[in-house]
Each structure stands twice: as C-alpha cells, then as structure tokens.
Short mmCIF file of C-alpha atoms in Angstrom, two decimals:
data_model
loop_
_atom_site.label_atom_id
_atom_site.label_comp_id
_atom_site.label_asym_id
_atom_site.label_seq_id
_atom_site.Cartn_x
_atom_site.Cartn_y
_atom_site.Cartn_z
CA MET A 1 14.87 1.54 24.06
CA THR A 2 15.51 5.22 24.70
CA ILE A 3 14.47 7.87 22.18
CA ARG A 4 18.13 8.09 21.15
CA ASP A 5 18.24 4.32 20.57
CA GLU A 6 15.01 4.43 18.57
CA LEU A 7 16.45 7.18 16.42
CA LEU A 8 19.73 5.41 15.75
CA PHE A 9 18.53 1.80 15.60
CA GLY A 10 14.93 2.01 14.40
CA ALA A 11 16.03 0.98 10.93
CA THR A 12 17.80 -2.04 12.43
CA VAL A 13 14.54 -3.20 14.01
CA THR A 14 12.72 -2.75 10.71
CA LYS A 15 15.28 -4.79 8.81
CA VAL A 16 15.31 -7.59 11.40
CA VAL A 17 11.53 -7.90 11.15
CA THR A 18 11.66 -7.73 7.35
CA ALA A 19 14.30 -10.49 7.27
CA ALA A 20 11.99 -12.66 9.36
CA ALA A 21 9.22 -12.05 6.83
CA GLU A 22 11.47 -12.75 3.84
CA LEU A 23 12.55 -16.05 5.42
CA ASN A 24 8.93 -16.91 6.31
CA LEU A 25 9.97 -17.70 9.88
CA ALA A 26 6.52 -17.02 11.34
CA ASP A 27 4.90 -19.44 8.90
CA ARG A 28 7.43 -22.09 9.88
CA LEU A 29 6.71 -21.51 13.59
CA ALA A 30 2.93 -21.52 13.18
CA ASP A 31 2.56 -25.16 14.25
CA GLY A 32 4.68 -24.90 17.38
CA PRO A 33 8.18 -24.33 18.78
CA ARG A 34 11.17 -25.14 16.59
CA SER A 35 14.91 -25.15 17.05
CA SER A 36 17.13 -22.76 15.17
CA ALA A 37 18.96 -25.77 13.74
CA ASP A 38 15.70 -27.10 12.27
CA LEU A 39 14.74 -23.68 10.91
CA SER A 40 18.22 -23.23 9.48
CA ARG A 41 17.88 -26.43 7.45
CA GLN A 42 14.48 -25.36 6.13
CA THR A 43 15.57 -21.86 5.18
CA ALA A 44 19.00 -22.75 3.82
CA THR A 45 20.67 -20.27 6.17
CA ASP A 46 23.78 -20.28 8.31
CA HIS A 47 22.76 -21.85 11.64
CA LYS A 48 24.72 -19.51 13.91
CA SER A 49 23.53 -16.40 12.05
CA LEU A 50 19.90 -17.51 12.06
CA TYR A 51 20.15 -18.20 15.80
CA ARG A 52 21.28 -14.61 16.32
CA LEU A 53 18.38 -13.32 14.22
CA LEU A 54 15.87 -15.42 16.19
CA ARG A 55 17.38 -14.25 19.46
CA THR A 56 16.95 -10.63 18.37
CA LEU A 57 13.34 -11.32 17.36
CA ALA A 58 12.85 -12.69 20.87
CA GLY A 59 14.21 -9.48 22.32
CA LEU A 60 11.74 -7.54 20.18
CA GLY A 61 8.84 -9.73 21.30
CA PHE A 62 8.03 -11.47 18.01
CA VAL A 63 9.18 -14.87 19.24
CA GLN A 64 9.89 -16.32 22.67
CA GLN A 65 13.03 -18.28 23.45
CA SER A 66 11.70 -21.17 25.53
CA ASP A 67 14.94 -23.17 25.70
CA THR A 68 18.54 -22.55 24.73
CA ASP A 69 17.78 -23.42 21.11
CA GLU A 70 13.99 -23.45 20.90
CA PHE A 71 11.78 -20.60 19.75
CA LYS A 72 8.02 -20.17 19.57
CA LEU A 73 5.83 -17.55 17.97
CA THR A 74 4.26 -14.85 20.17
CA GLU A 75 0.98 -13.02 19.63
CA ALA A 76 2.90 -10.13 18.06
CA GLY A 77 4.74 -12.56 15.81
CA GLU A 78 1.46 -13.91 14.41
CA SER A 79 1.20 -10.74 12.30
CA LEU A 80 4.33 -11.83 10.42
CA ARG A 81 2.59 -14.97 9.13
CA SER A 82 1.56 -14.74 5.49
CA ASP A 83 -1.87 -16.32 6.03
CA THR A 84 -3.48 -14.41 8.91
CA ASP A 85 -6.25 -11.82 8.64
CA ASP A 86 -4.03 -9.08 10.10
CA SER A 87 -0.85 -10.10 8.28
CA ILE A 88 1.82 -7.47 7.64
CA HIS A 89 4.04 -9.99 5.86
CA ALA A 90 3.61 -8.61 2.34
CA LEU A 91 3.63 -4.99 3.52
CA ALA A 92 6.94 -5.49 5.35
CA THR A 93 8.63 -7.19 2.42
CA MET A 94 7.29 -4.66 -0.09
CA LEU A 95 8.17 -1.58 1.97
CA TRP A 96 11.53 -2.71 3.32
CA GLY A 97 12.72 -5.60 1.15
CA LYS A 98 15.96 -5.32 -0.77
CA GLU A 99 14.52 -3.41 -3.75
CA ALA A 100 13.15 -0.54 -1.65
CA TRP A 101 16.05 -0.67 0.82
CA VAL A 102 18.61 -0.09 -1.92
CA SER A 103 16.48 2.82 -3.11
CA TRP A 104 16.61 4.46 0.31
CA GLY A 105 20.36 4.61 -0.08
CA GLU A 106 19.65 7.23 -2.75
CA LEU A 107 17.58 9.55 -0.51
CA VAL A 108 20.15 12.36 -0.59
CA ALA A 109 20.47 11.96 -4.37
CA ALA A 110 16.67 12.16 -4.65
CA VAL A 111 16.63 15.37 -2.61
CA ARG A 112 19.40 16.85 -4.75
CA THR A 113 17.95 15.89 -8.13
CA GLY A 114 14.20 15.45 -7.62
CA GLU A 115 14.49 12.03 -9.31
CA ALA A 116 13.11 9.03 -7.41
CA GLY A 117 15.74 7.10 -5.48
CA TRP A 118 14.36 3.88 -6.97
CA SER A 119 15.16 5.02 -10.51
CA GLN A 120 18.67 6.01 -9.47
CA ALA A 121 19.26 2.70 -7.67
CA HIS A 122 17.75 0.37 -10.26
CA GLY A 123 18.15 2.28 -13.51
CA MET A 124 14.41 2.16 -14.17
CA SER A 125 11.15 3.31 -12.60
CA TRP A 126 9.28 1.23 -10.04
CA ILE A 127 6.57 0.53 -12.64
CA ASP A 128 9.09 -0.80 -15.16
CA PHE A 129 10.85 -2.80 -12.44
CA TYR A 130 7.65 -4.55 -11.35
CA SER A 131 6.69 -5.26 -14.96
CA ARG A 132 10.00 -7.12 -15.38
CA HIS A 133 10.01 -8.91 -12.01
CA PRO A 134 6.77 -10.88 -11.52
CA GLU A 135 7.65 -12.13 -8.04
CA ALA A 136 8.25 -8.59 -6.75
CA SER A 137 5.07 -7.46 -8.51
CA ALA A 138 3.08 -10.21 -6.78
CA THR A 139 4.40 -9.08 -3.39
CA PHE A 140 3.46 -5.48 -4.18
CA ASN A 141 -0.08 -6.49 -5.23
CA LYS A 142 -0.54 -8.56 -2.09
CA ALA A 143 0.69 -5.71 0.10
CA MET A 144 -1.80 -3.33 -1.52
CA SER A 145 -4.56 -5.90 -0.96
CA HIS A 146 -3.74 -6.19 2.74
CA HIS A 147 -3.64 -2.42 3.08
CA SER A 148 -7.04 -2.06 1.38
CA ARG A 149 -8.42 -4.84 3.59
CA ASP A 150 -7.49 -2.96 6.76
CA ALA A 151 -8.78 0.38 5.48
CA ALA A 152 -11.97 -0.90 3.83
CA PRO A 153 -14.55 -0.50 6.64
CA GLY A 154 -13.91 3.22 7.11
CA LEU A 155 -13.53 3.89 3.41
CA VAL A 156 -16.74 2.09 2.44
CA GLU A 157 -18.72 4.02 5.04
CA ALA A 158 -17.31 7.32 3.77
CA VAL A 159 -18.02 6.50 0.11
CA ARG A 160 -21.73 5.87 0.84
CA PRO A 161 -22.13 3.48 -2.12
CA ALA A 162 -25.94 3.34 -1.90
CA ARG A 163 -26.13 6.65 -3.77
CA PHE A 164 -24.55 5.12 -6.90
CA ASP A 165 -25.64 2.48 -9.40
CA SER A 166 -22.14 1.86 -10.75
CA ILE A 167 -18.56 2.50 -9.65
CA VAL A 168 -15.22 2.09 -11.43
CA ASP A 169 -12.27 1.41 -9.14
CA VAL A 170 -9.42 2.94 -11.16
CA GLY A 171 -6.20 1.08 -10.35
CA GLY A 172 -8.28 -1.28 -8.24
CA GLY A 173 -5.79 -4.15 -8.15
CA ASP A 174 -7.14 -7.43 -6.81
CA GLY A 175 -10.58 -5.96 -6.14
CA THR A 176 -10.43 -6.00 -2.34
CA LEU A 177 -12.05 -2.58 -1.91
CA MET A 178 -14.57 -3.13 -4.70
CA ALA A 179 -15.58 -6.46 -3.15
CA GLU A 180 -16.45 -4.67 0.09
CA LEU A 181 -18.40 -1.94 -1.70
CA LEU A 182 -20.44 -4.53 -3.62
CA HIS A 183 -20.95 -6.60 -0.47
CA VAL A 184 -22.56 -3.76 1.49
CA GLU A 185 -24.67 -2.50 -1.45
CA PRO A 186 -26.38 -5.47 -3.19
CA THR A 187 -27.65 -3.52 -6.21
CA LEU A 188 -24.34 -1.85 -7.04
CA GLN A 189 -22.47 -2.74 -10.25
CA GLY A 190 -18.68 -2.44 -10.37
CA ILE A 191 -15.71 -2.36 -12.70
CA VAL A 192 -12.18 -3.01 -11.46
CA PHE A 193 -9.79 -1.32 -13.88
CA ASP A 194 -6.04 -1.90 -13.78
CA LEU A 195 -3.06 -3.14 -15.74
CA PRO A 196 -3.39 -6.84 -16.61
CA SER A 197 -0.78 -7.79 -13.99
CA GLY A 198 -2.68 -5.86 -11.33
CA LEU A 199 -5.86 -7.87 -11.98
CA ASP A 200 -4.25 -11.29 -11.54
CA ASP A 201 -6.06 -12.12 -8.29
CA ALA A 202 -9.20 -10.01 -8.74
CA ALA A 203 -11.50 -12.78 -9.94
CA ALA A 204 -10.65 -14.92 -6.92
CA THR A 205 -11.15 -12.01 -4.50
CA LEU A 206 -14.56 -11.10 -5.90
CA THR A 207 -15.68 -14.73 -6.08
CA ALA A 208 -14.66 -15.36 -2.48
CA ARG A 209 -16.81 -12.39 -1.39
CA GLY A 210 -19.74 -13.62 -3.49
CA VAL A 211 -19.96 -10.54 -5.71
CA ALA A 212 -18.22 -11.59 -8.93
CA ASP A 213 -21.50 -11.60 -10.86
CA ARG A 214 -21.81 -7.82 -10.36
CA CYS A 215 -18.26 -6.83 -11.26
CA HIS A 216 -16.44 -6.65 -14.58
CA LEU A 217 -12.66 -6.79 -14.77
CA GLN A 218 -11.27 -4.47 -17.41
CA PRO A 219 -7.54 -4.23 -18.17
CA GLY A 220 -6.09 -0.94 -19.32
CA ASP A 221 -3.82 1.99 -18.57
CA PHE A 222 -5.30 4.97 -16.72
CA PHE A 223 -2.90 7.29 -18.52
CA ASP A 224 -4.69 6.46 -21.77
CA ALA A 225 -8.38 6.13 -20.83
CA VAL A 226 -10.73 4.67 -18.23
CA PRO A 227 -14.18 3.05 -18.70
CA ALA A 228 -16.88 5.60 -19.50
CA ASP A 229 -20.34 6.41 -18.16
CA ALA A 230 -20.20 5.12 -14.57
CA ASP A 231 -21.83 7.05 -11.74
CA ALA A 232 -18.62 7.23 -9.73
CA TYR A 233 -14.88 6.82 -10.23
CA LEU A 234 -12.71 5.76 -7.31
CA LEU A 235 -8.99 6.52 -6.97
CA LYS A 236 -7.64 4.95 -3.79
CA GLN A 237 -4.04 5.88 -3.03
CA ILE A 238 -3.25 6.32 -6.73
CA LEU A 239 -2.37 10.00 -7.06
CA HIS A 240 0.32 9.93 -4.36
CA ASP A 241 2.35 7.56 -6.55
CA TRP A 242 2.86 10.28 -9.19
CA ASP A 243 4.20 13.78 -9.68
CA ASP A 244 1.77 16.61 -10.42
CA ASP A 245 1.81 16.35 -14.22
CA ALA A 246 1.19 12.59 -14.17
CA ALA A 247 -1.54 13.02 -11.53
CA VAL A 248 -3.30 15.57 -13.74
CA GLN A 249 -3.10 13.12 -16.65
CA ILE A 250 -4.84 10.45 -14.54
CA LEU A 251 -7.48 12.93 -13.39
CA THR A 252 -8.03 14.06 -16.97
CA SER A 253 -8.64 10.46 -18.06
CA CYS A 254 -11.30 10.21 -15.37
CA ARG A 255 -12.84 13.57 -16.30
CA THR A 256 -13.06 12.53 -19.96
CA ALA A 257 -14.97 9.38 -18.99
CA MET A 258 -17.38 11.13 -16.61
CA ALA A 259 -20.87 12.33 -17.38
CA SER A 260 -21.85 15.75 -16.03
CA ASP A 261 -23.50 14.24 -12.94
CA ALA A 262 -20.81 11.64 -12.18
CA ARG A 263 -18.54 11.93 -9.16
CA LEU A 264 -14.84 11.34 -8.61
CA LEU A 265 -13.92 9.85 -5.22
CA ILE A 266 -10.28 10.24 -4.20
CA LEU A 267 -8.97 8.43 -1.12
CA GLU A 268 -5.63 9.87 -0.03
CA ARG A 269 -3.81 11.08 3.04
CA MET A 270 -3.71 14.87 3.35
CA LEU A 271 -1.03 17.14 4.81
CA SER A 272 -1.69 20.28 6.79
CA GLU A 273 -0.71 23.55 5.13
CA VAL A 274 1.71 24.10 8.03
CA VAL A 275 2.72 20.71 9.38
CA GLY A 276 3.02 19.63 12.99
CA ARG A 277 3.75 16.45 14.90
CA GLU A 278 0.32 15.07 14.00
CA ASP A 279 1.42 15.03 10.34
CA THR A 280 4.41 12.76 11.01
CA PRO A 281 2.91 9.50 9.62
CA THR A 282 1.94 11.22 6.36
CA LEU A 283 5.28 13.03 6.17
CA LEU A 284 7.11 9.70 6.46
CA ILE A 285 4.97 8.27 3.65
CA ASP A 286 5.82 11.40 1.65
CA MET A 287 9.50 10.57 2.03
CA HIS A 288 8.82 7.01 0.91
CA MET A 289 7.10 8.35 -2.20
CA LEU A 290 10.08 10.61 -2.91
CA VAL A 291 12.41 7.63 -2.68
CA VAL A 292 10.36 4.91 -4.39
CA THR A 293 7.87 6.35 -6.87
CA GLY A 294 8.70 10.01 -7.37
CA GLY A 295 5.19 10.83 -6.12
CA ARG A 296 4.14 12.85 -3.08
CA GLU A 297 1.54 13.47 -0.39
CA ARG A 298 -0.42 16.71 -0.79
CA THR A 299 -2.37 19.42 1.02
CA GLU A 300 -6.02 20.19 0.35
CA ALA A 301 -5.00 23.24 -1.66
CA GLU A 302 -2.68 21.13 -3.81
CA PHE A 303 -5.44 18.60 -4.50
CA ARG A 304 -7.80 21.42 -5.38
CA HIS A 305 -5.23 22.81 -7.84
CA LEU A 306 -4.69 19.42 -9.52
CA LEU A 307 -8.43 18.92 -9.90
CA GLY A 308 -8.82 22.36 -11.43
CA ARG A 309 -6.13 21.61 -14.01
CA ALA A 310 -8.10 18.48 -15.02
CA GLY A 311 -11.46 20.28 -15.35
CA LEU A 312 -12.82 19.10 -12.00
CA THR A 313 -14.11 20.92 -8.92
CA MET A 314 -13.63 19.75 -5.34
CA THR A 315 -17.04 19.53 -3.68
CA GLU A 316 -16.42 17.81 -0.36
CA VAL A 317 -13.61 16.60 1.92
CA SER A 318 -14.20 14.12 4.73
CA LYS A 319 -12.56 14.04 8.13
CA ALA A 320 -9.58 11.71 8.56
CA LEU A 321 -10.76 8.09 8.35
CA PRO A 322 -9.39 5.28 10.54
CA PRO A 323 -7.06 3.47 10.67
CA TYR A 324 -4.68 5.24 8.23
CA GLY A 325 -6.01 8.78 8.19
CA TYR A 326 -7.26 8.83 4.61
CA HIS A 327 -9.58 11.62 3.53
CA LEU A 328 -12.34 11.14 0.99
CA ILE A 329 -12.09 13.97 -1.52
CA GLU A 330 -15.15 14.23 -3.72
CA ALA A 331 -15.07 16.10 -7.04
CA ALA A 332 -17.42 16.83 -9.91
CA PRO A 333 -16.92 18.03 -13.48
CA ALA A 334 -16.37 21.78 -13.53
CA GLN A 335 -19.32 23.70 -14.89
#
C-alpha cells in the first residue's frame, strides 16, 4: 500500500485483523487448511461474507489461499492464535473490539469536552463497564498479561530486584510481572495487589512459574490504600490510565504505605518536552488514553510534578527499555 492508502485504510486493516481474532479464525486453522464453508458453519457466519474476510486476510498475509475455497494459516497468522507465546489475540480484541471502537467514534467529542470518549459512548467509565461485563474484563486482563509478558525481560533487568527483600506490585493483575521478578531473585517476597476481579488468574500464573509460595495476593483499591512496609512499590502502566488528580491520589496511597527508605518504581512511556517523529508510538497511545480511559502519557517534568504533589522525589530515570519504550522512574519519599 502507498502512504496515502495506509493513511486512509489503516483502520480497515486493523478491523479486519480484529474480526479474525474475535471469530477465533486462527485457532480454527491451527490444525491445518480449512474451507470457508467449514469455518462458516463453526463460526455461525454468513458463508459469502466470511469468504471475503478470509480472502482479505490472505491479501494481508495472515492466511494463504491454497485453493479456491481453502485457507491455511501463515507464520504471521500464528500470532492471532489465542494460545501461542507471542499471541496478540487478546490485545487486538481489547484495543479494537466493539467497545473501544465505538469509543473512538467520540474522539472529537473527547477533544471538545475533555471527557473520555468511552464514557460518552457507553454512559459509564471503562472501570465501571468492565466491572459489569465479566467477559470484556477477562479479555482486558488477558491483554494486560500478554503485554507484561512481552515487556518483562527488560523491565525486570531495569528494576534490579536483588536490592529489595519485598516488592508490592500495585495493580499487578494476574501476576505475570511479579512472577518474573520472583523467578530471577529467589529470596524476594512479593505481594500482588489489585481489585478482586484483576486477581482472578494470579494464583495460576504464580504457581505455573513456581513462585506462589513467595507471593501473597491481596485484593483492594489503590485509591484507598496499598499494603504497607514493603521495600519497593511497583506501578507498571497504571498512572497513564488516569488524569492528574487521580494519579496523585494513587501516588499518595503509595507514599502513605512507604517507609522512609522504601522506593517507588514507575514503569511508563515518556514523551519528549517537544515531540518529534520518534514520539509517534507514545503519542498514539496518548490518544487511546484520551478516548478510552481519560488518562494520558506524560513528560519527565509532568511525572516529577505529580510525584512532588504526592510527597515523593524523583531520584532516577532509566533509558527507554525494549520492546515498548518504557522508562523506569524511581522515586523516594521527600525529605
């Protein structure tokens, strides 16, 4: 495609791939080639329309059309399976499924009002929506797990867990990142802290990694309080979900729980003070936050300001970490 085509039809590509994920086509093709007629029966879809979708996926390289009505999965298409190590299945359906897609229709309204597009589209916040729709919540939690899985090696190295005896992962979900921290540091003790629904799969994740005996699962709300007296508190991709006042409230909960020598470890993307082309991935995520959560991506100065409001001092900022460009921002209680 030309640059013009990518500009005008990029969203079409995204929705075609997301539809394939929502219909679990890659899972159904995992065992070998299938006809569109067979897949249509299994997915309860219109045969002619599904054929057109499969044909488009072939043009995009996710499947290969090996006969007039036979399709097989390609190497690129393997990533759309729900059960592979590099799966983007949950991420695609969470980012571009119908709930988020409807919200993007309110982008202009979000720019005009400052209110998240999600709230305007659904009549409630994303948090309230997920609390009322368990299936959507499960997809969100799985997407966050896959994202943490991909980012974990670089993040664990940056955190340097050997310097701590105990870490609380605030908003730690299914424990994917904590499991890796405990795996590389065999004396470390951990707490995964999240809403009860966020912890649904945490025990299984920690058990599978062989570290469940060194990790406690504690349900709660980080706007109220977080577990006290740990050596370190970890916030991975939490603050960008919230506006400044809510982010300060979360930071204040952490500060209240911290001893004078404890450390706060924030893993977030970071914008340049004056943006350029290199900031594009983070800028696009910033737009997604505007539409979906009402949160935002921030500059180093903005993070420093938020920390100051919560009684914390920024002490260190890492370089951008692969593969997503997170920075590790370290903070201590202000003296």
